[in-house]
Coordinates of C-alpha atoms in Angstrom, one line a residue:
X4 CA 4.6 11.0 13.7
X5 CA 2.9 9.0 16.5
X6 CA 3.1 5.4 15.2
X7 CA 1.1 4.2 18.2
X8 CA -2.0 5.8 16.8
X9 CA -1.8 4.9 13.1
X10 CA -1.5 1.4 11.7
X11 CA 0.4 2.5 8.7
X12 CA 2.8 5.3 7.7
X13 CA 2.1 6.4 4.1
X14 CA 4.8 8.8 2.8
X15 CA 4.1 12.0 1.0
X16 CA 3.7 12.1 -2.7
X17 CA 7.3 13.4 -3.1
X18 CA 8.6 10.0 -1.8
X19 CA 7.0 8.2 -4.8
X20 CA 7.6 11.0 -7.3
X21 CA 11.3 10.3 -6.7
X22 CA 10.8 6.7 -7.8
X23 CA 10.9 5.1 -4.4
X24 CA 8.9 1.9 -3.6
X25 CA 7.4 1.1 -0.3
X26 CA 6.9 -2.4 1.1
X27 CA 5.8 -3.6 4.5
X28 CA 3.5 -5.7 6.6
X29 CA 1.2 -5.4 9.5
X30 CA -0.6 -8.2 11.3
X31 CA 0.0 -10.6 8.4
X32 CA -1.2 -8.2 5.7
X33 CA 1.7 -7.4 3.3
X34 CA 1.7 -4.5 0.9
X35 CA 3.8 -3.0 -1.9
X36 CA 3.4 0.5 -3.3
X37 CA 5.2 1.1 -6.6
X38 CA 5.2 4.3 -8.6
X39 CA 4.3 4.1 -12.3
X40 CA 6.0 7.4 -13.2
X41 CA 5.0 7.5 -16.9
X42 CA 1.3 7.1 -16.0
X43 CA 1.6 9.3 -12.9
X44 CA 0.0 6.5 -10.8
X45 CA 0.9 4.3 -7.8
X46 CA 0.2 0.6 -7.9
X47 CA -0.8 -0.8 -4.5
X48 CA -0.6 -4.6 -4.1
X49 CA -1.9 -6.6 -1.1
X50 CA -1.3 -10.2 -0.1
X51 CA -1.4 -12.2 3.1
X52 CA 1.0 -14.8 4.5
X53 CA 4.7 -15.2 5.5
X54 CA 6.1 -15.1 2.0
X55 CA 7.0 -12.4 -0.5
X56 CA 4.6 -11.4 -3.3
X57 CA 6.4 -13.6 -5.8
X58 CA 5.5 -16.7 -3.6
X59 CA 2.0 -15.7 -2.5
X60 CA -1.4 -15.2 -3.9
X61 CA -2.2 -11.5 -4.7
X62 CA -5.4 -10.5 -2.9
X63 CA -5.8 -7.0 -4.3
X64 CA -4.1 -4.7 -6.7
X65 CA -5.2 -1.2 -7.7
X66 CA -3.8 1.9 -9.4
X67 CA -4.2 5.3 -7.7
X68 CA -3.4 8.7 -9.2
X69 CA -0.1 10.0 -7.9
X70 CA -1.7 12.8 -5.8
X71 CA -1.6 13.7 -2.2
X72 CA -5.4 13.0 -2.0
X73 CA -4.7 9.5 -3.1
X74 CA -2.2 9.0 -0.3
X75 CA -5.0 9.7 2.2
X76 CA -7.3 7.3 0.4
X77 CA -4.6 4.6 0.4
X78 CA -4.1 5.2 4.1
X79 CA -7.8 4.8 4.9
X80 CA -8.2 1.6 2.7
X81 CA -5.0 0.0 4.2
X82 CA -6.2 0.6 7.7
X83 CA -9.6 -0.8 6.9
X84 CA -8.2 -3.9 5.2
X85 CA -5.8 -4.5 8.1
X86 CA -8.7 -4.3 10.7
X87 CA -10.7 -6.9 8.9
X88 CA -9.1 -9.7 6.9
X89 CA -12.6 -10.8 5.8
X90 CA -13.9 -9.4 2.6
X91 CA -11.6 -7.3 0.5
X92 CA -13.4 -4.1 -0.6
X93 CA -10.3 -2.6 -2.3

């Protein structure tokens, strides 16, 4: 994958189906993606700042169905949020 083109790398659904979490940051925007296996959903949480989620104010949180289509939607929304720290339309 060419990381110079994309702001974020969102793994395939298999990564989350295996119970793995994903955390990271980009330009001051931090994110955490946690699978909710029983509900077949992925919780995405967004916050800004230098600290971890437990020491920061949560800006956005949303559940997505655990589908490959949702991975594309998360990728689009993450890129949009990162490009503009004004107005969260999550």
